[in-house]
Coordinates of N, CA, C and O in Angstrom, one line a residue:
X68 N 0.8 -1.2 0.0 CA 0.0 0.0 0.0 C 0.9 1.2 0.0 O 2.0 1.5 0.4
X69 N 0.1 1.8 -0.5 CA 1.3 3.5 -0.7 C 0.4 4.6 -0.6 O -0.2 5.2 -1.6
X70 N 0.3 5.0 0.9 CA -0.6 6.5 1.4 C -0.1 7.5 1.3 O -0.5 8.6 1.7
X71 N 1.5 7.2 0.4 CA 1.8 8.7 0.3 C 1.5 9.4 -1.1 O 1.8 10.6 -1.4
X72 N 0.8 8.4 -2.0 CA -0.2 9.1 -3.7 C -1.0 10.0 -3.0 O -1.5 10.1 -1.9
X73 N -0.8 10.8 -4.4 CA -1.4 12.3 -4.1 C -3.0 12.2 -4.1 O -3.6 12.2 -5.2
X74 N -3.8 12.1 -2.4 CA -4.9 12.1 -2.6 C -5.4 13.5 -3.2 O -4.6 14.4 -3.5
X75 N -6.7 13.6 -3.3 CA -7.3 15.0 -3.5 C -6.9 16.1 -2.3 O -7.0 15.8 -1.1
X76 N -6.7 16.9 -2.6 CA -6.0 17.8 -1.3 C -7.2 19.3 -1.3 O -7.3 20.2 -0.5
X77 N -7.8 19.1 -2.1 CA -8.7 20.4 -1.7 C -10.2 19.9 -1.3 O -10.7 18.8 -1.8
X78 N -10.8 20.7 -0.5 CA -12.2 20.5 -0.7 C -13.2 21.6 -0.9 O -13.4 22.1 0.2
X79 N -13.7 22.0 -1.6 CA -14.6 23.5 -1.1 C -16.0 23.2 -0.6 O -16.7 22.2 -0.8
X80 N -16.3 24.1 0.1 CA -17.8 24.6 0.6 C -17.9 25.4 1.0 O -17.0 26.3 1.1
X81 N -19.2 25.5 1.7 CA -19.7 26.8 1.9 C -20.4 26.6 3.1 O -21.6 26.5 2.8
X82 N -19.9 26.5 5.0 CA -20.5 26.4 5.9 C -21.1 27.3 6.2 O -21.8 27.1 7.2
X83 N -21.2 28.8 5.7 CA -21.6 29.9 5.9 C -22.2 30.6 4.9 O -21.4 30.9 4.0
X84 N -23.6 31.0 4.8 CA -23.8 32.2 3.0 C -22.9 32.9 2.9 O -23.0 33.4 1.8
X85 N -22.0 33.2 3.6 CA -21.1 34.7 3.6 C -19.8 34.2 2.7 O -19.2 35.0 1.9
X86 N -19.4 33.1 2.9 CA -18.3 32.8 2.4 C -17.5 31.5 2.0 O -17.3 30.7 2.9
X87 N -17.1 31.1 1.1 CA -16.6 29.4 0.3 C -15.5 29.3 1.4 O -14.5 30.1 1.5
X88 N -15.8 28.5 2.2 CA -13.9 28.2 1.9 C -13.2 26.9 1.8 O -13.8 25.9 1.6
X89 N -11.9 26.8 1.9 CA -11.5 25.4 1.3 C -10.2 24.6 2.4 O -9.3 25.0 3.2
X90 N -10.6 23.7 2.2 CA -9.9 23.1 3.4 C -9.1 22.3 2.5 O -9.4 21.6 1.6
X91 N -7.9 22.5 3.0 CA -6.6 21.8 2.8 C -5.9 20.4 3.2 O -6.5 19.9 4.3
X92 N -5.1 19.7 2.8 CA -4.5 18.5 3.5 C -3.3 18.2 3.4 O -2.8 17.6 2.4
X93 N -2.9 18.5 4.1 CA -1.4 18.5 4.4 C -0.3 17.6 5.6 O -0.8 17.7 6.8
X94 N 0.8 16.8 5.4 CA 1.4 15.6 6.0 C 1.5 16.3 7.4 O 1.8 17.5 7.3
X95 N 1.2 15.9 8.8 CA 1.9 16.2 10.0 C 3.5 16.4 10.1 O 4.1 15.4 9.9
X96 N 3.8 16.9 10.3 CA 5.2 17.0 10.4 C 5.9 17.0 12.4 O 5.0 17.3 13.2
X97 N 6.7 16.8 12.8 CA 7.3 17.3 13.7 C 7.7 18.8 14.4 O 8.2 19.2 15.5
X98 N 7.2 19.3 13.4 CA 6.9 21.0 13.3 C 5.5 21.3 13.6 O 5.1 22.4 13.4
X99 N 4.6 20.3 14.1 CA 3.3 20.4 14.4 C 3.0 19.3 15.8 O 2.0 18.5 15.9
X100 N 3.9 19.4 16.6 CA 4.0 18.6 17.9 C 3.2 19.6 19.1 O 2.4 19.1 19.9
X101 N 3.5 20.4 19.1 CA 2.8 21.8 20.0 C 1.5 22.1 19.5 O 0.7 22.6 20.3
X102 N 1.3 21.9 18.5 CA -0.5 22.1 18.2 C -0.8 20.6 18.4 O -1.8 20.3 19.0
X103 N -0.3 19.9 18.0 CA -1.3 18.3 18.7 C -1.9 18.3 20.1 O -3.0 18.1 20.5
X104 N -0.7 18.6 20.6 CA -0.6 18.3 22.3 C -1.6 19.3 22.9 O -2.2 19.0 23.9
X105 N -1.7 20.4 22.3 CA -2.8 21.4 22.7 C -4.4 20.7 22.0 O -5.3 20.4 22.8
X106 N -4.3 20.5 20.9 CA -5.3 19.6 20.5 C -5.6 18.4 21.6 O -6.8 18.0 21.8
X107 N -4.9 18.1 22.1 CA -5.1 16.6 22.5 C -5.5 17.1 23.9 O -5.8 16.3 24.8
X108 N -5.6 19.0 24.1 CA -5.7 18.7 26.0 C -7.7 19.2 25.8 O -8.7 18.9 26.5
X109 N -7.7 19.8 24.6 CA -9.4 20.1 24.5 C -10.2 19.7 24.8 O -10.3 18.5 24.4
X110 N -11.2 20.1 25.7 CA -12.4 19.1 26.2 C -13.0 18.2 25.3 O -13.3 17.1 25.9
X111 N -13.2 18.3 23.9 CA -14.4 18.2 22.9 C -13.3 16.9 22.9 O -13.4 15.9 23.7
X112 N -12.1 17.2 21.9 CA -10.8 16.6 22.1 C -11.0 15.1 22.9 O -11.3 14.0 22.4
X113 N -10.6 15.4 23.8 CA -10.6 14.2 25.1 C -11.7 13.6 25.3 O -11.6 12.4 25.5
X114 N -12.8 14.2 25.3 CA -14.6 13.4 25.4 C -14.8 12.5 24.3 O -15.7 11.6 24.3
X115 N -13.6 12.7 23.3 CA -14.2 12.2 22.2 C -12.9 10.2 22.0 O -13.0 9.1 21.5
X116 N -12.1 11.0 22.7 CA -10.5 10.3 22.4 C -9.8 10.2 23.9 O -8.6 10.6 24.1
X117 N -10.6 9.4 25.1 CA -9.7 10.0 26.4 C -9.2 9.1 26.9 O -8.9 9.2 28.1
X118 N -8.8 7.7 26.2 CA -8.0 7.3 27.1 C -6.5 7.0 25.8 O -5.6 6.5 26.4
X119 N -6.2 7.3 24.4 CA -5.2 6.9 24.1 C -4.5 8.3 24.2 O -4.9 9.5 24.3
X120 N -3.0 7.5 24.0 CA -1.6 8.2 24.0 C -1.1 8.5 22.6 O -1.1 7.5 21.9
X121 N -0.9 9.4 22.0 CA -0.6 9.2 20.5 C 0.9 8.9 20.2 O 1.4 8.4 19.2
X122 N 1.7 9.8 21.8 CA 3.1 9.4 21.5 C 3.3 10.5 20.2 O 3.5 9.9 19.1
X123 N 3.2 11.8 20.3 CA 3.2 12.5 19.1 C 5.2 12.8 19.0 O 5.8 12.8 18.0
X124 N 5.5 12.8 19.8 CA 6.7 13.0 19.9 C 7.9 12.4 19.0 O 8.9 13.0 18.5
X125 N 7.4 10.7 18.9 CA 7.8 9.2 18.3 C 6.8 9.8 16.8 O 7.2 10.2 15.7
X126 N 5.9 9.6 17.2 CA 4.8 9.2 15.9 C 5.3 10.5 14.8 O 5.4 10.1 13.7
X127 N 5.4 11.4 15.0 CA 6.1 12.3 14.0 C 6.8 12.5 13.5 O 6.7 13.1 12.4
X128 N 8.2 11.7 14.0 CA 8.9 11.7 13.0 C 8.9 10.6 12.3 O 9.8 10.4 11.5
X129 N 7.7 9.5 12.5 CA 7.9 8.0 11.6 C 6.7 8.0 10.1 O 5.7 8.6 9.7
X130 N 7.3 7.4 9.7 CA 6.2 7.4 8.0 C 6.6 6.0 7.7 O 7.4 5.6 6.8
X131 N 5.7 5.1 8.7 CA 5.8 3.6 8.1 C 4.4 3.8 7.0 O 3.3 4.5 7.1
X132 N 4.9 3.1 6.2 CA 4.0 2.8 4.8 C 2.5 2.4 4.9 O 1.9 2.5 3.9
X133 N 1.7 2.0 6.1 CA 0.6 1.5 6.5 C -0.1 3.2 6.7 O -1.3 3.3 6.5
X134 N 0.6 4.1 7.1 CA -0.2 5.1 7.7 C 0.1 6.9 7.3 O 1.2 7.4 7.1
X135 N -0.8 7.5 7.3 CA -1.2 8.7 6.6 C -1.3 9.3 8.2 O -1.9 8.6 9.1
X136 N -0.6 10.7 8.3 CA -1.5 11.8 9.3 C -1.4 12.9 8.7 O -0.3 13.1 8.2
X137 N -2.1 13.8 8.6 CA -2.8 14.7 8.0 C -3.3 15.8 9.0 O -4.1 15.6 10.0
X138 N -2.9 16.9 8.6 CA -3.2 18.5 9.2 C -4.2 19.1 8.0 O -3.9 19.4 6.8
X139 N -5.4 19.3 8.4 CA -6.5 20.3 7.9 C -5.9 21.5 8.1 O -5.4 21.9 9.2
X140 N -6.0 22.3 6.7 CA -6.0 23.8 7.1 C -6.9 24.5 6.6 O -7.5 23.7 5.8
X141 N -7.6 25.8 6.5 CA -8.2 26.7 6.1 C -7.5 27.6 5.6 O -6.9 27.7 6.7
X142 N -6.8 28.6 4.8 CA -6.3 29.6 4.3 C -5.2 29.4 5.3 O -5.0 30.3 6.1
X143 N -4.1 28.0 5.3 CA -2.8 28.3 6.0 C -2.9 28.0 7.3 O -1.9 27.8 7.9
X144 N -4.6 27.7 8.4 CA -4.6 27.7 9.5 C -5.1 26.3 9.4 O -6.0 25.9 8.6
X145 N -4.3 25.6 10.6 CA -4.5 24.6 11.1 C -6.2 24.4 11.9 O -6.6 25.2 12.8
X146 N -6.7 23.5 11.4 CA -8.5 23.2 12.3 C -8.3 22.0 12.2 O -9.5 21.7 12.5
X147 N -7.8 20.9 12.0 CA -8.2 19.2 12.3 C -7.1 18.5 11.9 O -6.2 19.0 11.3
X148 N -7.1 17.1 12.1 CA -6.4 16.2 12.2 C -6.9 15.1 11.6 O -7.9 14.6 12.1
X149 N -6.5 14.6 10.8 CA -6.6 13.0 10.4 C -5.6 12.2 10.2 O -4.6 12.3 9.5
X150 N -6.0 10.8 11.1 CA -5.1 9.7 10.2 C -5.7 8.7 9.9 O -6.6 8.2 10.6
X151 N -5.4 8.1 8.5 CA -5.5 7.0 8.1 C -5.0 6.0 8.1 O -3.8 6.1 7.8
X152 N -5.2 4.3 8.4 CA -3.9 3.4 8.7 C -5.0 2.4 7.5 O -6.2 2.4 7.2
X153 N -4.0 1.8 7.3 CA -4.1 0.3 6.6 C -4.4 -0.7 7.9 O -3.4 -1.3 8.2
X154 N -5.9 -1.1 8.8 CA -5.3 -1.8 9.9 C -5.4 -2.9 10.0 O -5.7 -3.5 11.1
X155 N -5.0 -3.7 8.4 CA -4.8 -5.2 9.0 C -3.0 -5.1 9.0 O -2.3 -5.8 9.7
X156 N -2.4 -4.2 8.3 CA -0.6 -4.1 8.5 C -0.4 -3.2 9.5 O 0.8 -3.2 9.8
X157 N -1.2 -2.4 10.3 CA -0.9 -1.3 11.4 C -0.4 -2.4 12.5 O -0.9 -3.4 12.8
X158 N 0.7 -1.9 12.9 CA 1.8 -2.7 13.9 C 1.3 -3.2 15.4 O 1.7 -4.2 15.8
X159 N 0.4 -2.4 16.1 CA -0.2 -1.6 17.4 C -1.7 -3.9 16.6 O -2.0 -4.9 17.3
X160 N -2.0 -3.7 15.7 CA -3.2 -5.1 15.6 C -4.2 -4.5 16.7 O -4.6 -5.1 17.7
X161 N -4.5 -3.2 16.5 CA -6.0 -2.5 17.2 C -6.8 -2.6 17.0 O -7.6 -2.5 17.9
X162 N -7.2 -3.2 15.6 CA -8.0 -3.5 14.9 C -8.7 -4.9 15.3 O -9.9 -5.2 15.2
X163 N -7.4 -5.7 15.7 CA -7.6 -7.5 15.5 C -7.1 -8.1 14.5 O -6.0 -8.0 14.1
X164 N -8.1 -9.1 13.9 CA -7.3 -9.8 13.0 C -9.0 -9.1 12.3 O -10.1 -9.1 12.7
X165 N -8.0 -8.0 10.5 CA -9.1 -7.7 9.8 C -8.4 -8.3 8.4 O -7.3 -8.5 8.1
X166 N -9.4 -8.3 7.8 CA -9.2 -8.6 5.8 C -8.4 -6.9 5.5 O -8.7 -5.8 5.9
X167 N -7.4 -7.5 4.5 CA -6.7 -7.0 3.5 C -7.8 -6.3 2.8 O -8.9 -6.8 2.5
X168 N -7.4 -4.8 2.4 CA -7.8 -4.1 1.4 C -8.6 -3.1 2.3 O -9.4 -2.6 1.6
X169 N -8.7 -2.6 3.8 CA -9.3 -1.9 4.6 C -8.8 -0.6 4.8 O -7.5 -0.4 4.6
X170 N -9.6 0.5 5.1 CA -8.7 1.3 6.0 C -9.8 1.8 7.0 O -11.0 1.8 7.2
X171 N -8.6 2.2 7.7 CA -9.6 3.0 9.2 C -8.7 4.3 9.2 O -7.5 4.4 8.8
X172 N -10.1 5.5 10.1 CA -9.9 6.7 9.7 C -10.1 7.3 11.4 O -10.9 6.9 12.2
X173 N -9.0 8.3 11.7 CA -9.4 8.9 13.4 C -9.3 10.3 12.5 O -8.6 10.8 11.6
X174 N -10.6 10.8 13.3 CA -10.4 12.6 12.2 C -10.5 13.0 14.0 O -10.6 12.2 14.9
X175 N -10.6 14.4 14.1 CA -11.2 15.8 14.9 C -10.4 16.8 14.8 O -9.3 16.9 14.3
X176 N -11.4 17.9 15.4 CA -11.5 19.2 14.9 C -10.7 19.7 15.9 O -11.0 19.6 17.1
X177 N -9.3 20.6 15.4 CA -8.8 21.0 17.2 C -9.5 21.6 18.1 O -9.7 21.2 19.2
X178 N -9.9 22.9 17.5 CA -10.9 24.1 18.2 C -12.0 23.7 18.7 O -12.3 22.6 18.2
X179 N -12.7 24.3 19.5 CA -14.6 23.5 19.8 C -14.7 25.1 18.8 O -15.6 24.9 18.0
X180 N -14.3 26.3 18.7 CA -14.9 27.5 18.2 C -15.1 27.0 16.3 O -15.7 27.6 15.4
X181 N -14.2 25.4 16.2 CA -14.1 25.0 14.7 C -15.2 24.1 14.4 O -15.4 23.8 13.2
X182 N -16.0 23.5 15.2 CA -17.0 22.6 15.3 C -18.0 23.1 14.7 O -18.0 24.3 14.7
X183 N -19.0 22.3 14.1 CA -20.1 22.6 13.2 C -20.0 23.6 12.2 O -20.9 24.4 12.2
X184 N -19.2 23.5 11.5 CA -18.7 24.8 10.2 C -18.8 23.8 8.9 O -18.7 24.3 7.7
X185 N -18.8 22.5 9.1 CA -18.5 21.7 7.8 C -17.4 21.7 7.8 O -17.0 21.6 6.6
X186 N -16.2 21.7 8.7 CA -14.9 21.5 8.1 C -14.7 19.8 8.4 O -13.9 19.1 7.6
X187 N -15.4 19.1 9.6 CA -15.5 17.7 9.5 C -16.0 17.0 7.9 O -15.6 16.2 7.0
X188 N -16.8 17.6 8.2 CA -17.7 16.8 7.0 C -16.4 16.7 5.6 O -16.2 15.7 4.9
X189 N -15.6 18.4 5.4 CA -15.2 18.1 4.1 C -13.9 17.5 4.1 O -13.3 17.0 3.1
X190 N -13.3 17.6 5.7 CA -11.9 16.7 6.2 C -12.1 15.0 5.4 O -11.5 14.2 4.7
X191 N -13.4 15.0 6.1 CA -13.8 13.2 5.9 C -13.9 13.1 4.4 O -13.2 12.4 3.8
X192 N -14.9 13.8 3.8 CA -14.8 13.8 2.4 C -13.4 13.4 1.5 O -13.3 12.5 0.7
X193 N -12.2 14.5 1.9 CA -11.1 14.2 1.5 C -10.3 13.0 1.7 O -9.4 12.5 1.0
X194 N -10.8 12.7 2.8 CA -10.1 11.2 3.4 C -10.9 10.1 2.5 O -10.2 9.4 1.7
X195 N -12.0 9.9 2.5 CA -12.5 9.0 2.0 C -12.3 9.0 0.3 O -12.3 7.9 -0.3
X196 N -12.1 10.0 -0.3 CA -11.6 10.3 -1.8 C -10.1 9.3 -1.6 O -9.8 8.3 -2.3
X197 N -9.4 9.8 -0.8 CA -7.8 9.7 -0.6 C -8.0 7.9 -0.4 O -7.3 7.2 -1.1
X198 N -8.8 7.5 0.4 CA -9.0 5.6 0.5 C -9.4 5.4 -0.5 O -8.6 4.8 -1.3
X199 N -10.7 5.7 -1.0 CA -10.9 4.9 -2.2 C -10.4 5.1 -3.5 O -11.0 4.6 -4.4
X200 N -9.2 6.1 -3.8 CA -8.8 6.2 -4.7 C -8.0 4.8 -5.1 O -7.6 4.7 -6.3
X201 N -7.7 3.9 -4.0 CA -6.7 2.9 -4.3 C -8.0 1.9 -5.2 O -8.8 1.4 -4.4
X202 N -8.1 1.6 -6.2 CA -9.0 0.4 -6.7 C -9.2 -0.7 -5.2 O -10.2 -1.1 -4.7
X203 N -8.0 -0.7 -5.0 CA -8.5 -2.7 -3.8 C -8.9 -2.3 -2.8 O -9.4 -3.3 -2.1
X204 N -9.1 -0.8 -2.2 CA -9.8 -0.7 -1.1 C -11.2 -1.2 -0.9 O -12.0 -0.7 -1.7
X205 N -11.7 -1.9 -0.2 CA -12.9 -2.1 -0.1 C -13.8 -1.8 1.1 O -14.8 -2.4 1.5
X206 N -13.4 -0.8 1.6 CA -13.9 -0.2 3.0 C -13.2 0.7 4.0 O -12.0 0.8 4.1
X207 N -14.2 1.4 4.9 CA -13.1 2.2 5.6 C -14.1 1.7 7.3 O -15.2 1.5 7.5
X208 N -13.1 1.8 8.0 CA -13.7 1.4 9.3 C -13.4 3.1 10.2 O -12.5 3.9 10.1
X209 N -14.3 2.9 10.7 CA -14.3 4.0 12.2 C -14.7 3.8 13.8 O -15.4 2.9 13.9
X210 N -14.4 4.4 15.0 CA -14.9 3.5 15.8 C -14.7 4.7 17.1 O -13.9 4.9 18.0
X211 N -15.8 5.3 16.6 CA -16.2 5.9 17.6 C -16.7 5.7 19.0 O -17.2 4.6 19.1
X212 N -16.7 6.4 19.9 CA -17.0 6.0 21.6 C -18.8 5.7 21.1 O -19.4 6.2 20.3
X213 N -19.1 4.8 22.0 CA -20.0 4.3 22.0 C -21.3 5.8 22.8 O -22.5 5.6 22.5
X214 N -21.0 6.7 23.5 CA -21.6 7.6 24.0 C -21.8 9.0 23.1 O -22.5 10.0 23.3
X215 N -20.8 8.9 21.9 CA -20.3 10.1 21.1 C -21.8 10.0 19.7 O -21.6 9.6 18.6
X216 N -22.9 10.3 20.1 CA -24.0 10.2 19.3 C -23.8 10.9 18.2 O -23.9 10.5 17.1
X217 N -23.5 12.4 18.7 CA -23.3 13.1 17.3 C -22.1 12.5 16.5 O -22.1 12.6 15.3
X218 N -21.5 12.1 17.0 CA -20.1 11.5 15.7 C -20.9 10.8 15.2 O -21.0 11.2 14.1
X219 N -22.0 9.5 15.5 CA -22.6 8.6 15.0 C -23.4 9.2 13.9 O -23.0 9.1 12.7
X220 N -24.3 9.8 14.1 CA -25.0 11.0 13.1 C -23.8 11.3 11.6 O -24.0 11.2 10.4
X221 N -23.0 11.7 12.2 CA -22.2 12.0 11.1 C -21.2 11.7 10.6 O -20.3 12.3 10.0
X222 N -21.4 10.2 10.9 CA -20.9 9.1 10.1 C -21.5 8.3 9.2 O -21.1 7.8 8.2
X223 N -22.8 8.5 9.9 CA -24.3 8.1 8.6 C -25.0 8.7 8.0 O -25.9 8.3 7.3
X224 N -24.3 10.3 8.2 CA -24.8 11.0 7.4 C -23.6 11.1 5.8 O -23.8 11.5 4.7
X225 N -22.5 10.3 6.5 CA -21.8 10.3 5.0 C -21.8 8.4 4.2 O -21.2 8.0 3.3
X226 N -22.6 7.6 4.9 CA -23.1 6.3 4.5 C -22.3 5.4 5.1 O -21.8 4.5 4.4
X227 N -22.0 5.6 6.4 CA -21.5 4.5 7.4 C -22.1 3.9 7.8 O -22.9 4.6 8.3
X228 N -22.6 2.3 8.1 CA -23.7 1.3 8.5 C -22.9 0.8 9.7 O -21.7 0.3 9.7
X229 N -23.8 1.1 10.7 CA -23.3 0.6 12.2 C -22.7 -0.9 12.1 O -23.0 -1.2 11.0
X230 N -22.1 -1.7 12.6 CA -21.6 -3.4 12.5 C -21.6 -3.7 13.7 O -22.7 -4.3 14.0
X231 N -20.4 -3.6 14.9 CA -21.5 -3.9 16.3 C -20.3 -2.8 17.3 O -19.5 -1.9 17.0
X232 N -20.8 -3.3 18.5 CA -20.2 -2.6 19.7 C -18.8 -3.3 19.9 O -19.0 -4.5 20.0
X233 N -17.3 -3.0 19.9 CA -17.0 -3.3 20.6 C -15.5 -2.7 21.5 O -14.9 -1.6 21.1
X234 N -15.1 -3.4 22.6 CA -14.5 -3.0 23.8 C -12.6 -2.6 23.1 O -12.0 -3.6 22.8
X235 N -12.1 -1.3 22.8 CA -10.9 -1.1 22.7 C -10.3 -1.0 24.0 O -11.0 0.0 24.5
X236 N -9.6 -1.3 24.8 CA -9.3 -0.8 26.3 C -9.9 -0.6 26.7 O -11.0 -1.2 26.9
X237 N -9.7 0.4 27.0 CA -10.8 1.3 28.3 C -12.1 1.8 27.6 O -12.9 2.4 28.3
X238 N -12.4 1.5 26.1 CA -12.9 2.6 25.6 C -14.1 1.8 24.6 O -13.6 1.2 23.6
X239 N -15.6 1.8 25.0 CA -15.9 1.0 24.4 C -16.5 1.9 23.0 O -16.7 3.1 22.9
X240 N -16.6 1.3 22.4 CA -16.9 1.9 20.6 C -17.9 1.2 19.7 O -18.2 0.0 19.6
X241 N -18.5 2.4 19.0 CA -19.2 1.4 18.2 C -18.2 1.1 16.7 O -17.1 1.7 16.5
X242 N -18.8 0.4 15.9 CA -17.5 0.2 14.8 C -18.7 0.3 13.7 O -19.8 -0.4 13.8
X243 N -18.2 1.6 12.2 CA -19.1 1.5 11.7 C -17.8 1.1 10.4 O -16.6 1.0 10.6
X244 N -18.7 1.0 9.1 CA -17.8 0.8 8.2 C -18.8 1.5 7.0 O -20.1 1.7 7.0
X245 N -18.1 1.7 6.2 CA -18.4 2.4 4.9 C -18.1 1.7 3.7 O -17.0 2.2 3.5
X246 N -18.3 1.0 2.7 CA -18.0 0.0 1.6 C -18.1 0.9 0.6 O -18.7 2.0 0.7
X247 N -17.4 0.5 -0.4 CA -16.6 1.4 -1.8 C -18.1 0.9 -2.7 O -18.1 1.5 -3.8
X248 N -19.3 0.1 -2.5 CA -20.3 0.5 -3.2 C -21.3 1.6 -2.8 O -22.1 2.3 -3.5
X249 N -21.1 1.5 -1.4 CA -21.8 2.7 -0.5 C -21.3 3.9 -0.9 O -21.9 4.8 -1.5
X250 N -19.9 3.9 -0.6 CA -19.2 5.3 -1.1 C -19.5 5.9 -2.6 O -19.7 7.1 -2.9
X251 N -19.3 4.7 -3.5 CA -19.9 5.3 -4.6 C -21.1 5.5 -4.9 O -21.3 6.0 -6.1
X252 N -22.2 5.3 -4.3 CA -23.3 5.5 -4.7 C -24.0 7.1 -3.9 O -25.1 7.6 -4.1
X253 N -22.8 7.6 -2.7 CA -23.2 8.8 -2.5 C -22.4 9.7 -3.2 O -22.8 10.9 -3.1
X254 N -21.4 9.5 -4.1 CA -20.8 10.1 -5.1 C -21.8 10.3 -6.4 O -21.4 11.3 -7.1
X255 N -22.8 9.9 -6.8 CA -23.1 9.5 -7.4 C -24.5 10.9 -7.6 O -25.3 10.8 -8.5

């Protein structure tokens, strides 16, 4: 697998009548360790993600081939985070034992003042362009806290079908998945 092909890097919309704007995507770098760690102390942040370690320190400077992280910007400014892993080859086997040709996706928004503007919606948009661009992909997994309703909402509002409940450490989750005929037929 090779997540370093140039997915689609722009998205536009328009979360406001007043004004388009376009969100960017761009590699995490180690020059972006102090905006994580602030990201990571946010209430919204932590309610959503509270009991893992990201190890931003380590994880920054590695680019194993299984995995994508990604800085949202707006006109140059940093608003969210994604990463993508391949997680039947992701090293950490968080996933378990999954089929070849998957990916799983962790997005959020750093700011709570960045929340509900559509900049989720078009982060994910781009992520999911960027997975299914590979032909063999055949799905993307997510696995949100089991209490986090509104993530659930707007996971099905881009054609994620719930699959079941279950227990990551401390943290129990529901696990939804998104299939490349699903995805294409909201492309569509």
């Amino acid at each position: 697998m090779n997540l370093s092909k140039p997915p689609i890097k722009k998205q536009h919309g328009a979360p406001s009548r007043f004004q388009e704007v376009v969100v960017d995507l761009r590699s995490a770098t180690p020059a972006d360790l102090d905006l994580l760690r602030y990201w990571d102390e946010q209430p919204h942040v932590i309610a959503s993600d509270p009991n893992d370690d990201w190890g931003w320190e380590v994880e920054l400077s590695r680019t194993p081939n299984w995995r994508e992280q990604l800085i949202a910007e707006i006109e140059g400014r940093p608003v969210g985070f994604i990463q993508i892993i391949d997680p039947a080859r992701e090293e950490s086997h968080y996933w378990g034992d999954v089929p070849n040709h998957l990916r799983a996706i962790d997005i959020w928004i750093g700011e709570k003042t960045d929340l509900g503007k559509g900049y989720g919606t078009q982060m994910m948009q781009l992520a999911l362009a960027s997975c299914f661009a590979d032909p063999k992909v055949t799905g993307v997994l997510i696995d949100p806290l089991v209490n986090n309703t509104r993530a659930h909402r707007f996971y099905e509002r881009l054609g994620f079908q719930f699959v079941e409940q279950r227990r990551f450490g401390d943290d129990n989750c529901c696990i939804y998945r998104l299939l490349r005929a699903d995805w294409d037929a909201h492309q569509s």
